[in-house]
DNA sequence: ATTTATTTTTAGACAAGTCTAAAAATAATA
DNA sequence: TATTATTTTTAGACTTGTCTAAAAATAAAT
Protein backbone atom coordinates (compact mmCIF):
# COMPACT_ATOMS: atom_id res chain seq x y z
CA UNK A 1 0.00 0.00 0.00
CA UNK A 2 1.34 3.39 -0.97
CA UNK A 3 1.12 6.48 1.17
CA UNK A 4 -0.70 9.61 0.13
CA UNK A 5 2.65 11.32 -0.19
CA UNK A 6 4.06 8.68 -2.49
CA UNK A 7 0.98 8.94 -4.66
CA UNK A 8 1.33 12.71 -4.86
CA UNK A 9 4.91 12.43 -6.02
CA UNK A 10 4.11 9.84 -8.68
CA UNK A 11 1.27 11.97 -9.98
CA UNK A 12 3.52 15.04 -10.06
CA UNK A 13 6.19 13.20 -12.03
CA UNK A 14 3.57 11.91 -14.43
CA UNK A 15 2.30 15.42 -15.13
CA UNK A 16 5.80 16.80 -15.49
CA UNK A 17 6.66 14.04 -17.98
CA UNK A 18 3.85 15.32 -20.19
CA UNK A 19 5.64 18.64 -20.59
CA UNK A 20 9.34 17.90 -20.18
CA UNK A 21 11.70 15.18 -21.28
CA UNK A 22 13.78 14.83 -18.17
CA UNK A 23 12.41 15.42 -14.71
CA UNK A 24 14.73 17.28 -12.34
CA UNK A 25 14.54 17.13 -8.58
CA UNK A 26 13.91 20.86 -8.44
CA UNK A 27 11.01 20.74 -10.87
CA UNK A 28 9.27 18.19 -8.67
CA UNK A 29 9.97 20.36 -5.65
CA UNK A 30 8.45 23.39 -7.38
CA UNK A 31 5.44 21.42 -8.53
CA UNK A 32 4.69 20.13 -5.05
CA UNK A 33 5.80 23.21 -3.13
CA UNK A 34 8.46 21.32 -1.31
CA UNK A 35 12.14 21.68 -0.64
CA UNK A 36 14.50 19.83 -2.98
CA UNK A 37 16.05 17.95 -0.08
CA UNK A 38 12.68 16.47 0.82
CA UNK A 39 12.18 15.46 -2.78
CA UNK A 40 15.54 13.70 -2.95
CA UNK A 41 14.55 11.57 0.03
CA UNK A 42 11.28 10.56 -1.55
CA UNK A 43 12.82 9.90 -4.95
CA UNK A 44 15.14 7.40 -3.32
CA UNK A 45 12.22 5.72 -1.68
CA UNK A 46 10.24 5.55 -4.91
CA UNK A 47 13.29 4.16 -6.69
CA UNK A 48 13.64 1.45 -4.01
CA UNK A 49 10.05 0.49 -4.71
CA UNK A 50 10.81 0.40 -8.46
CA UNK A 51 8.28 3.09 -9.19
CA UNK A 52 10.83 5.40 -10.78
CA UNK A 53 14.24 5.30 -12.43
CA UNK A 54 16.36 7.64 -10.41
CA UNK A 55 20.03 8.39 -10.81
CA UNK A 56 21.77 10.85 -8.55
CA UNK A 57 22.10 14.25 -10.19
CA UNK A 58 20.65 12.87 -13.43
CA UNK A 59 16.91 13.13 -12.95
CA UNK A 60 14.01 10.68 -12.75
CA UNK A 61 11.43 8.95 -14.88
CA UNK A 62 8.48 6.71 -14.08
CA UNK A 63 8.80 2.97 -14.53
CA UNK A 64 5.87 1.07 -16.01
CA UNK A 65 4.82 0.17 -12.48
CA UNK A 66 4.99 3.79 -11.32
CA UNK A 67 3.12 5.06 -14.33
CA UNK A 68 0.27 2.65 -13.66
CA UNK A 69 -0.05 3.91 -10.12
CA UNK A 70 0.02 7.53 -11.29
CA UNK A 71 -2.67 6.79 -13.83
CA UNK A 72 -4.86 5.07 -11.27
CA UNK A 73 -4.67 8.18 -9.07
CA UNK A 74 -5.47 10.41 -12.04
CA UNK A 75 -8.38 8.14 -12.88
CA UNK A 76 -9.73 8.53 -9.37
CA UNK A 77 -9.16 12.28 -9.38
CA UNK A 78 -11.04 12.78 -12.64
CA UNK A 79 -13.91 10.48 -11.75
CA UNK A 80 -14.39 12.28 -8.44
CA UNK A 81 -14.28 15.64 -10.20
CA UNK A 82 -16.95 14.39 -12.57
CA UNK A 83 -19.05 13.29 -9.61
CA UNK A 84 -18.67 16.63 -7.87
CA UNK A 85 -19.71 18.61 -10.94
CA UNK A 86 -22.33 16.32 -12.48
CA UNK A 87 -24.00 15.08 -9.32
CA UNK A 88 -23.28 17.55 -6.54
CA UNK A 89 -23.59 20.76 -8.53
CA UNK A 90 -20.09 22.14 -8.01
CA UNK A 91 -18.52 24.39 -10.63
CA UNK A 92 -15.58 22.93 -12.52
CA UNK A 93 -13.35 25.53 -10.89
CA UNK A 94 -14.28 24.45 -7.35
CA UNK A 95 -13.53 20.79 -7.40
CA UNK A 96 -9.78 20.40 -7.61
CA UNK A 97 -8.92 20.62 -3.93
CA UNK A 98 -11.68 18.27 -2.90
CA UNK A 99 -10.71 15.75 -5.58
CA UNK A 100 -7.09 15.94 -4.37
CA UNK A 101 -8.36 14.46 -1.13
CA UNK A 102 -10.81 11.98 -2.59
CA UNK A 103 -8.28 10.54 -5.04
CA UNK A 104 -6.43 8.90 -2.15
CA UNK A 105 -9.38 6.87 -0.87
CA UNK A 106 -8.44 3.20 -1.04
CA UNK A 107 -11.03 0.93 -2.63
CA UNK A 108 -10.97 -0.60 -6.08
CA UNK A 109 -14.63 -1.46 -5.85
CA UNK A 110 -15.57 2.07 -4.87
CA UNK A 111 -14.01 3.58 -7.95
CA UNK A 112 -15.48 1.01 -10.33
CA UNK A 113 -18.94 1.50 -8.86
CA UNK A 114 -18.50 5.25 -9.07
CA UNK A 115 -17.45 4.92 -12.70
CA UNK A 116 -20.61 2.98 -13.50
CA UNK A 117 -22.78 5.38 -11.52
CA UNK A 118 -21.43 8.27 -13.57
CA UNK A 119 -22.12 6.40 -16.81
CA UNK A 120 -18.47 5.56 -17.56
CA UNK A 121 -17.53 9.06 -18.63
CA UNK A 122 -14.61 9.50 -21.01
CA UNK A 123 -13.75 13.06 -20.03
CA UNK A 124 -13.77 14.94 -16.76
CA UNK A 125 -15.39 18.38 -16.31
CA UNK A 126 -12.22 20.09 -17.52
CA UNK A 127 -12.27 18.05 -20.72
CA UNK A 128 -9.36 15.84 -19.69
CA UNK A 129 -9.59 12.18 -20.62
CA UNK A 130 -10.20 9.67 -17.83
CA UNK A 131 -7.83 6.68 -17.85
CA UNK A 132 -9.53 3.30 -17.81
CA UNK A 133 -9.08 0.62 -15.17
CA UNK A 134 -6.05 -0.78 -16.97
CA UNK A 135 -4.36 2.61 -17.08
CA UNK A 136 -5.08 3.32 -20.73
CA UNK A 137 -5.54 6.98 -21.46
CA UNK A 138 -6.49 8.72 -24.65
CA UNK A 139 -3.64 10.72 -26.08
CA UNK A 140 -4.54 14.31 -26.62
CA UNK A 141 -2.84 17.21 -28.24
CA UNK A 142 -2.97 20.56 -26.55
CA UNK A 143 -3.49 23.28 -29.16
CA UNK A 144 -4.64 26.86 -29.49
CA UNK A 145 -7.78 27.49 -31.46
CA UNK A 146 -5.74 29.69 -33.82
CA UNK A 147 -3.72 26.63 -34.85
CA UNK A 148 -6.72 24.65 -36.12
CA UNK A 149 -7.51 24.27 -39.82
CA UNK A 150 -10.95 24.62 -41.32
CA UNK A 151 -13.27 21.75 -40.42
CA UNK A 152 -10.95 20.60 -37.63
CA UNK A 153 -12.50 19.91 -34.22
CA UNK A 154 -11.36 20.12 -30.63
CA UNK A 155 -12.55 20.21 -27.05
CA UNK A 156 -12.26 23.42 -25.08
CA UNK A 157 -9.95 22.76 -22.16
CA UNK A 158 -9.03 26.19 -20.87
CA UNK A 159 -7.52 29.58 -21.58
CA UNK A 160 -3.96 30.81 -21.43
CA UNK A 161 -2.69 32.28 -18.19
CA UNK A 162 -3.73 35.83 -17.39
CA UNK A 163 -6.86 35.80 -19.47
CA UNK A 164 -9.51 35.34 -16.84
CA UNK A 165 -11.66 37.94 -18.59
CA UNK A 166 -11.94 35.57 -21.54
CA UNK A 167 -13.36 33.01 -19.17
CA UNK A 168 -16.18 35.32 -18.13
CA UNK A 169 -16.88 36.10 -21.77
CA UNK A 170 -17.20 32.39 -22.51
CA UNK A 171 -19.41 32.00 -19.51
CA UNK A 172 -21.69 34.78 -20.75
CA UNK A 173 -21.93 33.01 -24.09
CA UNK A 174 -22.85 29.79 -22.27
CA UNK A 175 -19.70 28.08 -23.41
CA UNK A 176 -18.25 25.61 -20.95
CA UNK A 177 -15.02 23.70 -20.71
CA UNK A 178 -15.52 20.36 -22.37
CA UNK A 179 -17.68 21.81 -25.11
CA UNK A 180 -16.78 20.71 -28.60
CA UNK A 181 -15.73 23.33 -31.12
CA UNK A 182 -15.34 23.12 -34.93
CA UNK A 183 -13.75 25.63 -37.27
CA UNK A 184 -16.12 26.65 -40.09
CA UNK A 185 -14.28 29.52 -41.70
CA UNK A 186 -11.32 31.83 -41.18
CA UNK A 187 -11.50 35.40 -42.51
CA UNK A 188 -8.24 36.23 -44.21
CA UNK A 189 -8.69 39.96 -43.64
CA UNK A 190 -8.37 40.05 -39.83
CA UNK A 191 -7.98 36.43 -38.77
CA UNK A 192 -11.47 36.19 -37.36
CA UNK A 193 -12.63 32.60 -36.80
CA UNK A 194 -16.16 31.47 -37.44
CA UNK A 195 -16.78 28.37 -35.37
CA UNK A 196 -19.58 26.09 -34.36
CA UNK A 197 -20.24 25.27 -30.71
CA UNK A 198 -23.32 23.39 -29.51
CA UNK A 199 -24.89 23.80 -32.94
CA UNK A 200 -24.46 27.57 -32.75
CA UNK A 201 -22.30 29.61 -35.12
CA UNK A 202 -20.06 32.09 -33.32
CA UNK A 203 -17.44 34.61 -34.33
CA UNK A 204 -14.12 34.76 -32.44
CA UNK A 205 -11.52 37.49 -32.87
CA UNK A 206 -7.94 36.44 -33.59
CA UNK A 207 -6.99 37.47 -30.07
CA UNK A 208 -9.53 35.11 -28.57
CA UNK A 209 -8.25 32.31 -30.79
CA UNK A 210 -4.72 32.90 -29.57
CA UNK A 211 -5.77 32.34 -25.97
CA UNK A 212 -8.28 29.54 -26.17
CA UNK A 213 -6.83 26.12 -25.38
CA UNK A 214 -8.19 23.02 -27.05
CA UNK A 215 -7.47 19.37 -27.18
CA UNK A 216 -7.61 17.58 -30.48
CA UNK A 217 -7.39 13.97 -31.53
CA UNK A 218 -5.34 13.53 -34.62
CA UNK B 1 -7.71 21.78 11.48
CA UNK B 2 -7.79 18.44 13.20
CA UNK B 3 -5.86 15.39 12.14
CA UNK B 4 -7.47 12.16 11.09
CA UNK B 5 -6.16 10.59 14.25
CA UNK B 6 -7.69 13.24 16.47
CA UNK B 7 -11.01 12.78 14.73
CA UNK B 8 -10.84 9.02 15.24
CA UNK B 9 -10.25 9.44 18.96
CA UNK B 10 -13.11 11.91 19.38
CA UNK B 11 -15.46 9.62 17.51
CA UNK B 12 -14.37 6.67 19.63
CA UNK B 13 -14.98 8.56 22.84
CA UNK B 14 -18.37 9.68 21.58
CA UNK B 15 -19.41 6.10 20.86
CA UNK B 16 -18.08 4.87 24.18
CA UNK B 17 -20.01 7.58 26.02
CA UNK B 18 -23.21 6.13 24.55
CA UNK B 19 -22.60 2.88 26.41
CA UNK B 20 -20.58 3.79 29.49
CA UNK B 21 -20.63 6.57 32.03
CA UNK B 22 -16.92 7.10 32.43
CA UNK B 23 -14.43 6.53 29.65
CA UNK B 24 -11.21 4.84 30.69
CA UNK B 25 -7.97 5.08 28.79
CA UNK B 26 -7.96 1.33 28.26
CA UNK B 27 -11.44 1.27 26.79
CA UNK B 28 -10.38 3.80 24.17
CA UNK B 29 -7.28 1.73 23.45
CA UNK B 30 -9.39 -1.40 22.99
CA UNK B 31 -11.86 0.41 20.79
CA UNK B 32 -9.16 1.75 18.49
CA UNK B 33 -6.82 -1.24 18.70
CA UNK B 34 -4.07 0.83 20.20
CA UNK B 35 -1.77 0.65 23.15
CA UNK B 36 -2.87 2.52 26.27
CA UNK B 37 0.32 4.55 26.28
CA UNK B 38 -0.47 5.90 22.85
CA UNK B 39 -3.94 6.79 24.01
CA UNK B 40 -2.64 8.69 27.01
CA UNK B 41 -0.55 10.86 24.73
CA UNK B 42 -3.46 11.68 22.51
CA UNK B 43 -5.82 12.32 25.41
CA UNK B 44 -3.42 14.97 26.67
CA UNK B 45 -3.36 16.56 23.27
CA UNK B 46 -7.13 16.57 22.97
CA UNK B 47 -7.38 18.03 26.46
CA UNK B 48 -4.98 20.82 25.47
CA UNK B 49 -7.27 21.61 22.58
CA UNK B 50 -10.25 21.63 24.97
CA UNK B 51 -11.95 18.81 23.13
CA UNK B 52 -12.09 16.57 26.17
CA UNK B 53 -12.03 16.78 29.94
CA UNK B 54 -9.17 14.60 30.98
CA UNK B 55 -7.83 13.97 34.44
CA UNK B 56 -4.93 11.65 35.02
CA UNK B 57 -6.09 8.23 36.16
CA UNK B 58 -9.68 9.48 36.33
CA UNK B 59 -10.92 9.06 32.75
CA UNK B 60 -12.18 11.39 30.05
CA UNK B 61 -15.33 12.96 28.68
CA UNK B 62 -16.05 15.08 25.64
CA UNK B 63 -16.46 18.83 26.03
CA UNK B 64 -19.20 20.55 24.06
CA UNK B 65 -16.58 21.50 21.47
CA UNK B 66 -15.30 17.93 21.21
CA UNK B 67 -18.77 16.50 20.96
CA UNK B 68 -19.59 18.80 18.04
CA UNK B 69 -16.54 17.60 16.18
CA UNK B 70 -17.38 13.96 16.87
CA UNK B 71 -20.91 14.52 15.62
CA UNK B 72 -19.71 16.18 12.46
CA UNK B 73 -17.53 13.17 11.71
CA UNK B 74 -20.41 10.82 12.41
CA UNK B 75 -22.62 12.93 10.15
CA UNK B 76 -20.10 12.56 7.35
CA UNK B 77 -19.68 8.86 7.97
CA UNK B 78 -23.38 8.17 7.81
CA UNK B 79 -24.01 10.36 4.78
CA UNK B 80 -21.21 8.63 2.90
CA UNK B 81 -22.59 5.23 3.90
CA UNK B 82 -25.96 6.29 2.57
CA UNK B 83 -24.33 7.38 -0.67
CA UNK B 84 -22.45 4.11 -1.05
CA UNK B 85 -25.55 2.00 -0.51
CA UNK B 86 -28.22 4.12 -2.20
CA UNK B 87 -26.24 5.36 -5.17
CA UNK B 88 -23.33 3.02 -5.73
CA UNK B 89 -25.10 -0.24 -4.99
CA UNK B 90 -22.98 -1.46 -2.08
CA UNK B 91 -24.48 -3.70 0.57
CA UNK B 92 -24.86 -2.17 4.03
CA UNK B 93 -22.29 -4.62 5.33
CA UNK B 94 -19.60 -3.51 2.85
CA UNK B 95 -19.50 0.21 3.42
CA UNK B 96 -18.01 0.76 6.85
CA UNK B 97 -14.32 0.69 5.94
CA UNK B 98 -14.78 2.95 2.95
CA UNK B 99 -16.83 5.42 4.96
CA UNK B 100 -14.09 5.43 7.62
CA UNK B 101 -11.86 6.94 4.99
CA UNK B 102 -14.39 9.27 3.39
CA UNK B 103 -15.47 10.74 6.72
CA UNK B 104 -12.14 12.56 7.00
CA UNK B 105 -12.43 14.49 3.73
CA UNK B 106 -12.33 18.18 4.56
CA UNK B 107 -15.02 20.30 2.93
CA UNK B 108 -18.14 21.73 4.50
CA UNK B 109 -19.65 22.42 1.12
CA UNK B 110 -19.04 18.88 -0.06
CA UNK B 111 -20.99 17.36 2.76
CA UNK B 112 -23.89 19.79 2.48
CA UNK B 113 -24.15 19.18 -1.27
CA UNK B 114 -23.98 15.45 -0.66
CA UNK B 115 -26.73 15.72 1.92
CA UNK B 116 -28.97 17.51 -0.60
CA UNK B 117 -28.07 15.06 -3.34
CA UNK B 118 -29.16 12.18 -1.13
CA UNK B 119 -32.44 13.92 -0.31
CA UNK B 120 -31.49 14.91 3.23
CA UNK B 121 -31.83 11.42 4.67
CA UNK B 122 -32.61 11.05 8.36
CA UNK B 123 -31.18 7.56 8.78
CA UNK B 124 -28.23 5.77 7.31
CA UNK B 125 -28.38 2.28 5.76
CA UNK B 126 -27.95 0.69 9.20
CA UNK B 127 -30.88 2.65 10.56
CA UNK B 128 -28.74 5.00 12.63
CA UNK B 129 -29.86 8.63 12.73
CA UNK B 130 -27.77 11.18 10.83
CA UNK B 131 -26.85 14.26 12.88
CA UNK B 132 -27.74 17.56 11.23
CA UNK B 133 -25.31 20.32 10.34
CA UNK B 134 -25.60 21.81 13.84
CA UNK B 135 -24.76 18.49 15.48
CA UNK B 136 -28.30 17.68 16.53
CA UNK B 137 -29.01 13.97 16.57
CA UNK B 138 -32.18 12.10 17.25
CA UNK B 139 -32.04 10.24 20.53
CA UNK B 140 -32.65 6.61 20.14
CA UNK B 141 -33.07 3.76 22.52
CA UNK B 142 -31.39 0.50 21.78
CA UNK B 143 -33.73 -2.34 22.69
CA UNK B 144 -34.28 -6.00 22.02
CA UNK B 145 -37.48 -6.96 20.25
CA UNK B 146 -38.43 -9.06 23.26
CA UNK B 147 -38.61 -5.90 25.38
CA UNK B 148 -41.27 -4.22 23.25
CA UNK B 149 -44.91 -4.06 24.29
CA UNK B 150 -47.83 -4.73 22.00
CA UNK B 151 -48.33 -2.00 19.36
CA UNK B 152 -44.88 -0.57 20.04
CA UNK B 153 -42.64 0.14 17.03
CA UNK B 154 -38.95 0.14 16.32
CA UNK B 155 -36.37 0.08 13.57
CA UNK B 156 -34.25 -3.01 13.04
CA UNK B 157 -30.63 -2.06 13.65
CA UNK B 158 -28.82 -5.35 14.03
CA UNK B 159 -28.51 -8.63 15.86
CA UNK B 160 -26.62 -9.60 18.98
CA UNK B 161 -23.09 -10.83 18.61
CA UNK B 162 -22.61 -14.41 17.49
CA UNK B 163 -25.93 -14.72 15.74
CA UNK B 164 -24.91 -14.38 12.14
CA UNK B 165 -27.29 -17.17 11.23
CA UNK B 166 -30.15 -14.95 12.30
CA UNK B 167 -28.92 -12.42 9.76
CA UNK B 168 -29.18 -14.88 6.91
CA UNK B 169 -32.67 -15.86 8.07
CA UNK B 170 -33.70 -12.21 7.96
CA UNK B 171 -32.14 -11.88 4.57
CA UNK B 172 -34.09 -14.86 3.28
CA UNK B 173 -37.28 -13.25 4.58
CA UNK B 174 -36.34 -10.04 2.72
CA UNK B 175 -35.98 -8.15 5.96
CA UNK B 176 -33.27 -5.48 5.95
CA UNK B 177 -31.67 -3.31 8.57
CA UNK B 178 -33.62 -0.10 8.75
CA UNK B 179 -36.97 -1.81 8.25
CA UNK B 180 -39.69 -0.79 10.66
CA UNK B 181 -41.22 -3.42 12.90
CA UNK B 182 -44.38 -3.33 15.01
CA UNK B 183 -45.51 -5.81 17.67
CA UNK B 184 -49.03 -7.08 16.96
CA UNK B 185 -49.40 -9.86 19.48
CA UNK B 186 -47.40 -11.92 21.97
CA UNK B 187 -48.39 -15.53 22.62
CA UNK B 188 -48.31 -16.21 26.32
CA UNK B 189 -47.75 -19.91 25.83
CA UNK B 190 -44.25 -19.84 24.32
CA UNK B 191 -43.36 -16.17 23.99
CA UNK B 192 -43.79 -16.13 20.22
CA UNK B 193 -44.11 -12.63 18.76
CA UNK B 194 -46.40 -11.80 15.91
CA UNK B 195 -45.09 -8.66 14.22
CA UNK B 196 -45.66 -6.58 11.18
CA UNK B 197 -42.83 -5.68 8.82
CA UNK B 198 -43.37 -4.01 5.45
CA UNK B 199 -47.09 -4.67 5.74
CA UNK B 200 -46.46 -8.38 6.21
CA UNK B 201 -47.38 -10.33 9.32
CA UNK B 202 -44.58 -12.56 10.55
CA UNK B 203 -44.04 -14.91 13.48
CA UNK B 204 -40.82 -14.73 15.49
CA UNK B 205 -39.78 -17.25 18.13
CA UNK B 206 -38.79 -15.97 21.56
CA UNK B 207 -35.16 -16.78 20.78
CA UNK B 208 -35.23 -14.58 17.72
CA UNK B 209 -36.77 -11.77 19.76
CA UNK B 210 -33.97 -12.03 22.30
CA UNK B 211 -31.36 -11.42 19.62
CA UNK B 212 -32.92 -8.84 17.37
CA UNK B 213 -31.79 -5.28 18.11
CA UNK B 214 -34.12 -2.36 17.53
CA UNK B 215 -34.15 1.34 18.04
CA UNK B 216 -37.23 2.99 19.40
CA UNK B 217 -38.30 6.57 19.86
CA UNK B 218 -40.12 7.04 23.13
C1' DA C 1 -4.81 -3.11 56.16
C1' DT C 2 -1.35 -5.30 53.55
C1' DT C 3 -0.42 -7.53 49.61
C1' DT C 4 -1.45 -8.48 44.87
C1' DA C 5 -3.35 -7.35 40.50
C1' DT C 6 -4.78 -4.05 37.22
C1' DT C 7 -4.79 0.29 35.07
C1' DT C 8 -2.54 4.30 33.67
C1' DT C 9 1.28 7.12 32.95
C1' DT C 10 6.11 8.15 31.99
C1' DA C 11 10.36 7.64 29.52
C1' DG C 12 12.63 6.62 25.65
C1' DA C 13 12.67 4.77 20.86
C1' DC C 14 11.21 4.54 16.05
C1' DA C 15 9.18 5.53 11.22
C1' DA C 16 7.42 8.78 7.93
C1' DG C 17 7.81 12.99 5.99
C1' DT C 18 9.23 17.33 6.28
C1' DC C 19 12.78 21.20 7.10
C1' DT C 20 17.52 24.04 7.28
C1' DA C 21 22.27 24.43 6.49
C1' DA C 22 26.25 22.86 4.48
C1' DA C 23 28.77 19.97 1.17
C1' DA C 24 29.26 17.98 -3.31
C1' DA C 25 28.33 17.63 -8.13
C1' DT C 26 27.11 19.68 -12.33
C1' DA C 27 26.42 23.55 -15.45
C1' DA C 28 27.42 28.18 -17.08
C1' DT C 29 30.54 31.89 -17.96
C1' DA C 30 34.42 34.69 -18.35
C1' DT D 1 39.82 25.95 -18.59
C1' DA D 2 39.39 28.14 -14.30
C1' DT D 3 36.00 30.35 -11.79
C1' DT D 4 31.41 31.24 -10.49
C1' DA D 5 26.63 29.96 -10.18
C1' DT D 6 23.17 26.57 -9.85
C1' DT D 7 21.40 22.19 -8.75
C1' DT D 8 21.30 18.26 -6.00
C1' DT D 9 22.51 15.61 -2.20
C1' DT D 10 23.88 14.78 2.59
C1' DA D 11 23.62 15.41 7.46
C1' DG D 12 21.16 16.39 11.19
C1' DA D 13 16.95 18.15 13.40
C1' DC D 14 11.85 18.34 14.23
C1' DT D 15 6.77 16.78 14.43
C1' DT D 16 3.16 13.45 14.58
C1' DG D 17 1.64 9.32 16.01
C1' DT D 18 2.83 5.07 17.23
C1' DC D 19 5.35 1.37 20.16
C1' DT D 20 7.81 -1.24 24.39
C1' DA D 21 9.28 -1.45 28.96
C1' DA D 22 9.25 0.22 33.39
C1' DA D 23 7.32 3.09 37.09
C1' DA D 24 3.46 4.94 39.52
C1' DA D 25 -1.25 5.12 40.85
C1' DT D 26 -5.50 2.91 41.74
C1' DA D 27 -8.43 -1.07 42.65
C1' DA D 28 -9.22 -5.77 44.36
C1' DA D 29 -8.51 -9.46 47.44
C1' DT D 30 -6.81 -12.00 51.10
PDB file of C-alpha atoms in Angstrom, chain B residues 140-150 152-163 166 170 181-183 186 191 193 195 204-218:
ATOM      1  CA  UNK B 140     -32.647   6.606  20.137  1.00  0.00           C
ATOM      2  CA  UNK B 141     -33.066   3.761  22.522  1.00  0.00           C
ATOM      3  CA  UNK B 142     -31.386   0.501  21.781  1.00  0.00           C
ATOM      4  CA  UNK B 143     -33.729  -2.336  22.691  1.00  0.00           C
ATOM      5  CA  UNK B 144     -34.278  -5.999  22.022  1.00  0.00           C
ATOM      6  CA  UNK B 145     -37.485  -6.955  20.251  1.00  0.00           C
ATOM      7  CA  UNK B 146     -38.430  -9.060  23.259  1.00  0.00           C
ATOM      8  CA  UNK B 147     -38.612  -5.903  25.381  1.00  0.00           C
ATOM      9  CA  UNK B 148     -41.271  -4.220  23.254  1.00  0.00           C
ATOM     10  CA  UNK B 149     -44.905  -4.055  24.295  1.00  0.00           C
ATOM     11  CA  UNK B 150     -47.834  -4.731  22.002  1.00  0.00           C
ATOM     12  CA  UNK B 152     -44.877  -0.575  20.039  1.00  0.00           C
ATOM     13  CA  UNK B 153     -42.642   0.140  17.029  1.00  0.00           C
ATOM     14  CA  UNK B 154     -38.949   0.139  16.316  1.00  0.00           C
ATOM     15  CA  UNK B 155     -36.366   0.081  13.567  1.00  0.00           C
ATOM     16  CA  UNK B 156     -34.246  -3.015  13.045  1.00  0.00           C
ATOM     17  CA  UNK B 157     -30.634  -2.060  13.654  1.00  0.00           C
ATOM     18  CA  UNK B 158     -28.824  -5.351  14.033  1.00  0.00           C
ATOM     19  CA  UNK B 159     -28.508  -8.628  15.857  1.00  0.00           C
ATOM     20  CA  UNK B 160     -26.621  -9.599  18.980  1.00  0.00           C
ATOM     21  CA  UNK B 161     -23.087 -10.834  18.609  1.00  0.00           C
ATOM     22  CA  UNK B 162     -22.607 -14.410  17.489  1.00  0.00           C
ATOM     23  CA  UNK B 163     -25.933 -14.722  15.736  1.00  0.00           C
ATOM     24  CA  UNK B 166     -30.150 -14.948  12.299  1.00  0.00           C
ATOM     25  CA  UNK B 170     -33.705 -12.214   7.958  1.00  0.00           C
ATOM     26  CA  UNK B 181     -41.215  -3.421  12.900  1.00  0.00           C
ATOM     27  CA  UNK B 182     -44.384  -3.330  15.007  1.00  0.00           C
ATOM     28  CA  UNK B 183     -45.506  -5.806  17.667  1.00  0.00           C
ATOM     29  CA  UNK B 186     -47.398 -11.919  21.968  1.00  0.00           C
ATOM     30  CA  UNK B 191     -43.363 -16.170  23.993  1.00  0.00           C
ATOM     31  CA  UNK B 193     -44.113 -12.630  18.762  1.00  0.00           C
ATOM     32  CA  UNK B 195     -45.093  -8.664  14.225  1.00  0.00           C
ATOM     33  CA  UNK B 204     -40.816 -14.727  15.493  1.00  0.00           C
ATOM     34  CA  UNK B 205     -39.777 -17.253  18.128  1.00  0.00           C
ATOM     35  CA  UNK B 206     -38.793 -15.968  21.557  1.00  0.00           C
ATOM     36  CA  UNK B 207     -35.164 -16.776  20.776  1.00  0.00           C
ATOM     37  CA  UNK B 208     -35.227 -14.575  17.719  1.00  0.00           C
ATOM     38  CA  UNK B 209     -36.768 -11.771  19.762  1.00  0.00           C
ATOM     39  CA  UNK B 210     -33.972 -12.029  22.303  1.00  0.00           C
ATOM     40  CA  UNK B 211     -31.365 -11.417  19.621  1.00  0.00           C
ATOM     41  CA  UNK B 212     -32.920  -8.836  17.370  1.00  0.00           C
ATOM     42  CA  UNK B 213     -31.790  -5.279  18.111  1.00  0.00           C
ATOM     43  CA  UNK B 214     -34.118  -2.356  17.526  1.00  0.00           C
ATOM     44  CA  UNK B 215     -34.145   1.341  18.042  1.00  0.00           C
ATOM     45  CA  UNK B 216     -37.233   2.993  19.400  1.00  0.00           C
ATOM     46  CA  UNK B 217     -38.305   6.575  19.857  1.00  0.00           C
ATOM     47  CA  UNK B 218     -40.123   7.037  23.128  1.00  0.00           C
TER      48      UNK B 218
END
